[in-house]
Short mmCIF file of C-alpha atoms in Angstrom, two decimals:
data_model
loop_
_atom_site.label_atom_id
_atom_site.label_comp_id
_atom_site.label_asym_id
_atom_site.label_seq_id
_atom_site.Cartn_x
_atom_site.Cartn_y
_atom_site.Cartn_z
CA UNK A 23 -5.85 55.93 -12.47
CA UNK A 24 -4.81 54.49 -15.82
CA UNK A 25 -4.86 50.63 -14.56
CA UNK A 26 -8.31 51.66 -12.73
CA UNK A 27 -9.67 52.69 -16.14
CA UNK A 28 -8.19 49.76 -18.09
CA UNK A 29 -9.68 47.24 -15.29
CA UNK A 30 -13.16 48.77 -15.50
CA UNK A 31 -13.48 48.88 -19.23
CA UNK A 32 -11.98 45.50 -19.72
CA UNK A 33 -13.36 43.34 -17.17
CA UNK A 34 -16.09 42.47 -14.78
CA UNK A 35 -14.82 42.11 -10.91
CA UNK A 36 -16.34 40.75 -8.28
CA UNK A 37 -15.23 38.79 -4.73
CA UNK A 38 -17.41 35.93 -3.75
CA UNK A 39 -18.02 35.88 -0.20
CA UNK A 40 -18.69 32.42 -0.36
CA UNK A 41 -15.89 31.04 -2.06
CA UNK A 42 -13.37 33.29 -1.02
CA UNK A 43 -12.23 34.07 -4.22
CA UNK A 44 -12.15 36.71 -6.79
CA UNK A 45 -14.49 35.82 -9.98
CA UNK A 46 -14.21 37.80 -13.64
CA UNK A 47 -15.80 38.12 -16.74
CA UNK A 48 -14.28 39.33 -19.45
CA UNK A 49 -16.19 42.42 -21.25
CA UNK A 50 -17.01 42.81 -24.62
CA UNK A 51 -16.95 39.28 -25.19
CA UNK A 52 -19.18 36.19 -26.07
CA UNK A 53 -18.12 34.87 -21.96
CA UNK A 54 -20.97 35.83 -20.16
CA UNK A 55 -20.52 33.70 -16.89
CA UNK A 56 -17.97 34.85 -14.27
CA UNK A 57 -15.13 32.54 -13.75
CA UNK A 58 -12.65 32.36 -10.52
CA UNK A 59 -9.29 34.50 -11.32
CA UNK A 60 -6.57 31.99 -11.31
CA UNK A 61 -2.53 32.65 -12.38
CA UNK A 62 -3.28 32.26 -16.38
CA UNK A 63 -6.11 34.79 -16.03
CA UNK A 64 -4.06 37.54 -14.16
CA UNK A 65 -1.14 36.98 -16.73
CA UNK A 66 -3.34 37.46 -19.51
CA UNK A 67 -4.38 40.79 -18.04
CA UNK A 68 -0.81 41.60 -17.33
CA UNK A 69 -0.19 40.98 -20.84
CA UNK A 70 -3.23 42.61 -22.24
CA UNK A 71 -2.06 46.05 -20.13
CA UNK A 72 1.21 45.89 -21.94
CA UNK A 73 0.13 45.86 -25.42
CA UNK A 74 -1.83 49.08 -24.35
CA UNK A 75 1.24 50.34 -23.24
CA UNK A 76 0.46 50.63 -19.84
CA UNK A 77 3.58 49.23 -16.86
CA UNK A 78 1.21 47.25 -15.38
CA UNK A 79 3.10 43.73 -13.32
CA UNK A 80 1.79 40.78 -11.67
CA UNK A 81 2.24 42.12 -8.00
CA UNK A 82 0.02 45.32 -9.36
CA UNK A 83 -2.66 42.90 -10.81
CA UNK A 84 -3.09 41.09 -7.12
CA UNK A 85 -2.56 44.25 -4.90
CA UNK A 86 -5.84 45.44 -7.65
CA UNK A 87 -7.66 42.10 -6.90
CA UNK A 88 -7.10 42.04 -3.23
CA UNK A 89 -8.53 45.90 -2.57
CA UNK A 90 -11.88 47.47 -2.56
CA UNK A 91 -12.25 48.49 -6.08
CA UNK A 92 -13.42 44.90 -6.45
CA UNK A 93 -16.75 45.09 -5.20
CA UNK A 94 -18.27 42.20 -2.62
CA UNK A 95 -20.28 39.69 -4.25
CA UNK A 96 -22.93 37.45 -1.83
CA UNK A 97 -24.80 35.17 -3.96
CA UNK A 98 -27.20 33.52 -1.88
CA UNK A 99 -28.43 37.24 -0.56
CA UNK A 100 -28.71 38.47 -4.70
CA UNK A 101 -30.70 35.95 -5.46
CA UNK A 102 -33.13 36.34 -2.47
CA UNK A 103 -33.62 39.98 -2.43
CA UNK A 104 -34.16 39.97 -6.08
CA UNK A 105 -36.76 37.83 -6.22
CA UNK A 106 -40.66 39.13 -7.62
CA UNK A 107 -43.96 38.78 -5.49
CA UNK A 108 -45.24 35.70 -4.72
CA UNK A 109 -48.36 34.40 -6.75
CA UNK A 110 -50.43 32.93 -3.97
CA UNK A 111 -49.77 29.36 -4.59
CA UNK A 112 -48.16 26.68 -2.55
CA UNK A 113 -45.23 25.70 -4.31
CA UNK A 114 -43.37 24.12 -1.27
CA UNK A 115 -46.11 22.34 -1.15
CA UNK A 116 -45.86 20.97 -4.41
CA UNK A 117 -41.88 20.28 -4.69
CA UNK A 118 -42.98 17.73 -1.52
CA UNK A 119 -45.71 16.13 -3.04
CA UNK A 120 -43.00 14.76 -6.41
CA UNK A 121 -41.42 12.79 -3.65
CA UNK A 122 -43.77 9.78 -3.33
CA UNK A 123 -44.43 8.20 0.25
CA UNK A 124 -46.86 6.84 2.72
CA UNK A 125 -45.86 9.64 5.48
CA UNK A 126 -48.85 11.51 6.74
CA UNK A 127 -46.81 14.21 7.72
CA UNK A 128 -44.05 14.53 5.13
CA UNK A 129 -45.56 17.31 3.64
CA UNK A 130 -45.48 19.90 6.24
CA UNK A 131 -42.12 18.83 7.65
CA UNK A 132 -40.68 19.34 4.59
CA UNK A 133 -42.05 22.88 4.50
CA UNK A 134 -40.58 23.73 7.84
CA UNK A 135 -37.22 22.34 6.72
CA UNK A 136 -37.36 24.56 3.69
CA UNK A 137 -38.13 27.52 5.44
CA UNK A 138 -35.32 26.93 8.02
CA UNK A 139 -33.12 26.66 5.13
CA UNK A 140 -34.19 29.91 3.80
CA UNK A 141 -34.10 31.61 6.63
CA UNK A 142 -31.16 30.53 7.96
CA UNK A 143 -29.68 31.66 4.93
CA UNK A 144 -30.83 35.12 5.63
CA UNK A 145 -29.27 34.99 9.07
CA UNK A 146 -32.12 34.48 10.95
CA UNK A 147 -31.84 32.49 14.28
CA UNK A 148 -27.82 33.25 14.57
CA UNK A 149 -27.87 31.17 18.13
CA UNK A 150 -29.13 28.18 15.61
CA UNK A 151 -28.41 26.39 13.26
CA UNK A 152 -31.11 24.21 10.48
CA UNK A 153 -30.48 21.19 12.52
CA UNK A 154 -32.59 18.40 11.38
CA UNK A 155 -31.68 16.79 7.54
CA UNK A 156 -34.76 14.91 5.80
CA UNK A 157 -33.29 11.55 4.74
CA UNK A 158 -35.08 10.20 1.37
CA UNK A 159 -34.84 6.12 1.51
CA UNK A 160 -35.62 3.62 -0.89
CA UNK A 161 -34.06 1.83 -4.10
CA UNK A 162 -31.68 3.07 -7.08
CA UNK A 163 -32.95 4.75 -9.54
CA UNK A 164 -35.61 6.22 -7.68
CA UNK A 165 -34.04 9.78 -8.60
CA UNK A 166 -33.11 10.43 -4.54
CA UNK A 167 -30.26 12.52 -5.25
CA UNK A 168 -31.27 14.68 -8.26
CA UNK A 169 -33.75 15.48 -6.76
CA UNK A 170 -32.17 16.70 -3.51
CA UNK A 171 -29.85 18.86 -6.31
CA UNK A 172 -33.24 20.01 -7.60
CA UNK A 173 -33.86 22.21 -4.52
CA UNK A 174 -31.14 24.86 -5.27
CA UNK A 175 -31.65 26.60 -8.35
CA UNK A 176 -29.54 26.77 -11.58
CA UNK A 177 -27.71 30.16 -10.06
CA UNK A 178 -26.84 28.72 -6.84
CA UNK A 179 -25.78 25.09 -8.06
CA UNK A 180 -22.24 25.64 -7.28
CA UNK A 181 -22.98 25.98 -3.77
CA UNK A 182 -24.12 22.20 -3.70
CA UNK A 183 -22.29 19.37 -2.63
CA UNK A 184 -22.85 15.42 -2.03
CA UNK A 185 -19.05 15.11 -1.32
CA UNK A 186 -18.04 15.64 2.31
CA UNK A 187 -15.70 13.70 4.32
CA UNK A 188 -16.38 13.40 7.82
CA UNK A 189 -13.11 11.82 8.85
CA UNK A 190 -11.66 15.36 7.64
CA UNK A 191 -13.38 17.47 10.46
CA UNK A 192 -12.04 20.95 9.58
CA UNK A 193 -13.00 20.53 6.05
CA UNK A 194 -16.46 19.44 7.07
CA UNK A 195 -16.55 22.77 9.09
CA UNK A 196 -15.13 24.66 6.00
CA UNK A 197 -18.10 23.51 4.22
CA UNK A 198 -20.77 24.72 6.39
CA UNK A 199 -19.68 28.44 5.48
CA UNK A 200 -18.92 27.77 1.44
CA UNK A 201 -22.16 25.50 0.58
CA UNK A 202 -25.62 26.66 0.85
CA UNK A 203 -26.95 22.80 0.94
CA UNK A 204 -25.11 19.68 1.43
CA UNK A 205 -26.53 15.56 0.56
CA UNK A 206 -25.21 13.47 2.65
CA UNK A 207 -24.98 10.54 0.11
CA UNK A 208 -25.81 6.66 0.90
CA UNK A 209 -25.76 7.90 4.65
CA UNK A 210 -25.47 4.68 5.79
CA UNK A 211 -21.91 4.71 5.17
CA UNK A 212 -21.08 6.92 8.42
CA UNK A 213 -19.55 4.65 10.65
CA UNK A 214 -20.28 4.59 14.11
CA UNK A 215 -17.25 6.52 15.30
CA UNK A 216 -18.50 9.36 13.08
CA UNK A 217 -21.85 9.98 13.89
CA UNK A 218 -20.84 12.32 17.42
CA UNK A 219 -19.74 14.61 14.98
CA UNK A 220 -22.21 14.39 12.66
CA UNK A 221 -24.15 15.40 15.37
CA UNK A 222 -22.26 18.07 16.16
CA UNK A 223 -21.66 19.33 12.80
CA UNK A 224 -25.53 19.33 12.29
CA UNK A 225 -25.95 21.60 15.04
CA UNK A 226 -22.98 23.53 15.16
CA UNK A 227 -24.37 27.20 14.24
CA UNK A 228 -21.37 29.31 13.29
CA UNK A 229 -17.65 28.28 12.27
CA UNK A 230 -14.44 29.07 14.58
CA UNK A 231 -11.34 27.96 12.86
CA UNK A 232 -8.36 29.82 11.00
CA UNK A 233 -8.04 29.81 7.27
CA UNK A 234 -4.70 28.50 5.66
CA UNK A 235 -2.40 31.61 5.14
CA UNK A 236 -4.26 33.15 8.17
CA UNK A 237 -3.06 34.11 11.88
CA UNK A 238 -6.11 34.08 13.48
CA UNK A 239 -8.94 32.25 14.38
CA UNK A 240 -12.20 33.70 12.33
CA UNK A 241 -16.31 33.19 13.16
CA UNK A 242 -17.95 32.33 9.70
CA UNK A 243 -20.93 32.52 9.06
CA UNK A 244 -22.91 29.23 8.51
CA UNK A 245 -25.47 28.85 5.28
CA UNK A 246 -25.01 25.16 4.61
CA UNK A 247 -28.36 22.95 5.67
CA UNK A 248 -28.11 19.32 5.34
CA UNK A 249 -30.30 16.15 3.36
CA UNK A 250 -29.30 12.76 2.53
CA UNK A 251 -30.08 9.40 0.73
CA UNK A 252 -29.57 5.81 1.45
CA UNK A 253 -30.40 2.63 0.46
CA UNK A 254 -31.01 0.52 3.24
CA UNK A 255 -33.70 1.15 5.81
CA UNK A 256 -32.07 0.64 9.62
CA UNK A 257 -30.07 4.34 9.65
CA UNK A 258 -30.25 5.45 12.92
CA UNK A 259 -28.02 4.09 15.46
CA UNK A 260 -28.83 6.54 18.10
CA UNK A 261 -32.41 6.51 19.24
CA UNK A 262 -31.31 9.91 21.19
CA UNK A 263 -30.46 11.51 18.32
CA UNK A 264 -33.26 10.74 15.96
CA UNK A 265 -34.85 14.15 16.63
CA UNK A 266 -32.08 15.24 13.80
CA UNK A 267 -33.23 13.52 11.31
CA UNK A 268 -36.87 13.33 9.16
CA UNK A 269 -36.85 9.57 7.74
CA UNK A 270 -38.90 9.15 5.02
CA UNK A 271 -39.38 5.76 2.49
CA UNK A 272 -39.63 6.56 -0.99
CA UNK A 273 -42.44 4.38 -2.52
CA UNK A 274 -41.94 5.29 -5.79
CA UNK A 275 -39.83 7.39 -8.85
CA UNK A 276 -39.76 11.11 -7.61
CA UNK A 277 -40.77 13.26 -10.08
CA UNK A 278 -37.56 15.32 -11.51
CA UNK A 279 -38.83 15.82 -15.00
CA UNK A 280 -41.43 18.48 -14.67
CA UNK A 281 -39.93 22.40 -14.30
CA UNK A 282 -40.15 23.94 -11.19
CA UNK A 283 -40.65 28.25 -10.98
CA UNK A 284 -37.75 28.56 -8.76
CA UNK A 285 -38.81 32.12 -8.81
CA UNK A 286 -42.03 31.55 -7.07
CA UNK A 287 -41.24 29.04 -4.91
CA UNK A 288 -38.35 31.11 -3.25
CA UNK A 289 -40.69 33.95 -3.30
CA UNK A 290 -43.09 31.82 -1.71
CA UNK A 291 -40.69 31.09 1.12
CA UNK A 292 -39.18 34.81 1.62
CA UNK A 293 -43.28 35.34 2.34
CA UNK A 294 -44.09 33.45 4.70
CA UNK A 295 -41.11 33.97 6.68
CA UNK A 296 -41.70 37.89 6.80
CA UNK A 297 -44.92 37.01 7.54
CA UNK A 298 -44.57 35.15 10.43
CA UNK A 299 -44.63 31.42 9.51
CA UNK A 300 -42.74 29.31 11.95
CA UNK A 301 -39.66 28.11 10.42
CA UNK A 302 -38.30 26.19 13.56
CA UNK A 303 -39.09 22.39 14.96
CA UNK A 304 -40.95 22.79 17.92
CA UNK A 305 -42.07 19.88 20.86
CA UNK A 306 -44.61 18.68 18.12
CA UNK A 307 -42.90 18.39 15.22
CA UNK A 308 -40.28 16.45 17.38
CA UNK A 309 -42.20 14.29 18.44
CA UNK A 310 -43.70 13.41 15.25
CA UNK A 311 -40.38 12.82 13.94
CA UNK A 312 -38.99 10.67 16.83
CA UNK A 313 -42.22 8.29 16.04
CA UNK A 314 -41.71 8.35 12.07
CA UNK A 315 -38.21 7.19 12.67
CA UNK A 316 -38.75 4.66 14.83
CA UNK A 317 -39.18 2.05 11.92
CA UNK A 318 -35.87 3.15 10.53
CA UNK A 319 -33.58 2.79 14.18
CA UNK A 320 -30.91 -0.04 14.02
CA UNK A 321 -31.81 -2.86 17.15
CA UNK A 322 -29.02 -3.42 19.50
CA UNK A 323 -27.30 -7.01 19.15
CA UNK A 324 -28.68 -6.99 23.39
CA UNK A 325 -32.22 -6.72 22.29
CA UNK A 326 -32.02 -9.34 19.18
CA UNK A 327 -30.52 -11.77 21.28
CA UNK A 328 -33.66 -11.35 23.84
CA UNK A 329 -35.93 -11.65 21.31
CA UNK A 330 -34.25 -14.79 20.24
#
């Protein structure tokens, strides 16, 4: 009861579902952000017990950390459910229109891709996963990939990455359960061998795979949706497997500068999902996307030596 009362009056707890790891903020002080626990943090509490006079060792501070008196902590699901009403206008709408291009159709793919994202990270559509990754192409220093960072929100920017390895397939997995969005940087450096499982990675819609330390084999959930950037026009490889993929050229410098309401364009999402808005590609949009792409596909050596 003593170490309960000295944890609770000394420190802020919480364990991130996402991470996997217990975060803490010390109280009464000027550190206002929650940092993971790591061995100099559970010393110093071990130490700061002592000079109170209380018995308190290491092995006591970890059995503490691992139990329930450190409450769960989802932050994806915080930041949805505490979001205010929506104000009516289209803000999706608007975070697709910064991204200059000549697509006719960019705009409400985009918006269907968002949604998916959302809802997906709500749980929605469990036999699914957000399958298809808009792909933003055109020079440097058109702003591609801060504006892909742009999307998340400054609470949630630790669960964005444009670092994954695909040659490392069961960290790749591990990342669909601990990111909420992933870029897929100058994707026209997959190689050939690694675009099956891209494919299957982009479609896979829960995780099955044992965590180090663990005996078992564990379903995680997956919140991780996918975009990318390149440089170089002829992507796709595999006219099969363009479906995946929303290809759009970037004509000019996206706009990054202006604020965005995250608020209200979150809001805006959770609304039109309860609402009924389709968040999911049907036959149409497919289609649309297989003949967008079709200027970005890669010709076989077999069909330039024909034409030649």
């Amino acid at each position: 009861m003593q170490m309960d009362e000295f944890m609770k009056r000394r420190y802020d707890f919480r364990f991130n579902q996402l991470t996997s790891q217990v975060e803490c903020r010390e109280r009464n002080s000027f550190n206002f952000y929650f940092h993971p626990v790591d061995k100099r943090l559970m010393a110093s509490i071990a130490m700061n017990a002592h000079y109170e006079g209380l018995k308190l060792w290491d092995k006591d501070v970890v059995r503490y950390l691992n139990s329930d008196h450190v409450p769960v902590y989802q932050p994806i699901e915080e930041f949805l459910y505490d979001l205010p009403h929506w104000d009516g206008k289209d803000h999706i709408g608007d975070l697709a229109k910064r991204v200059p291009c000549d697509h006719p159709h960019w705009a409400k793919l985009f918006r269907r891709w968002f949604l998916s994202m959302i809802a997906h990270w709500r749980g929605m559509g469990k036999n699914h996963a957000n399958s298809t990754s808009p792909i933003l192409i055109g020079p440097q220093a058109y702003r591609k990939s801060t504006f892909c960072r742009l999307i998340l929100p400054p609470c949630l920017q630790a669960y964005y990455t444009d670092s994954i390895d695909f040659s490392r397939k069961r960290d790749a997995e591990m990342y669909l359960n601990r990111f909420a969005l992933i870029n897929i940087d100058e994707f026209d450096q997959i190689t050939l061998t690694q675009q099956g499982f891209l494919k299957h990675i982009l479609q896979k819609p829960v995780v099955n795979l044992r965590k180090s330390y663990s005996n078992s084999v564990q379903e995680l959930r997956r919140y991780a949706s996918f975009i990318a950037t390149s440089n170089q026009k002829d992507l796709l490889t595999d006219p099969s497997g363009s479906r995946r993929f929303m290809c759009v050229e970037v004509t000019g410098t996206i706009d990054t500068a202006r604020p965005i309401d995250y608020e209200q364009l979150y809001a805006q999402a959770m609304y039109e999902i309860c609402h009924g808005e389709r968040y999911w590609f049907d036959d149409k949009d497919e289609a649309i996307l297989a003949q967008g792409n079709r200027e970005f596909e890669q010709t076989p050596p077999a069909i330039q030596l024909f034409y030649r």
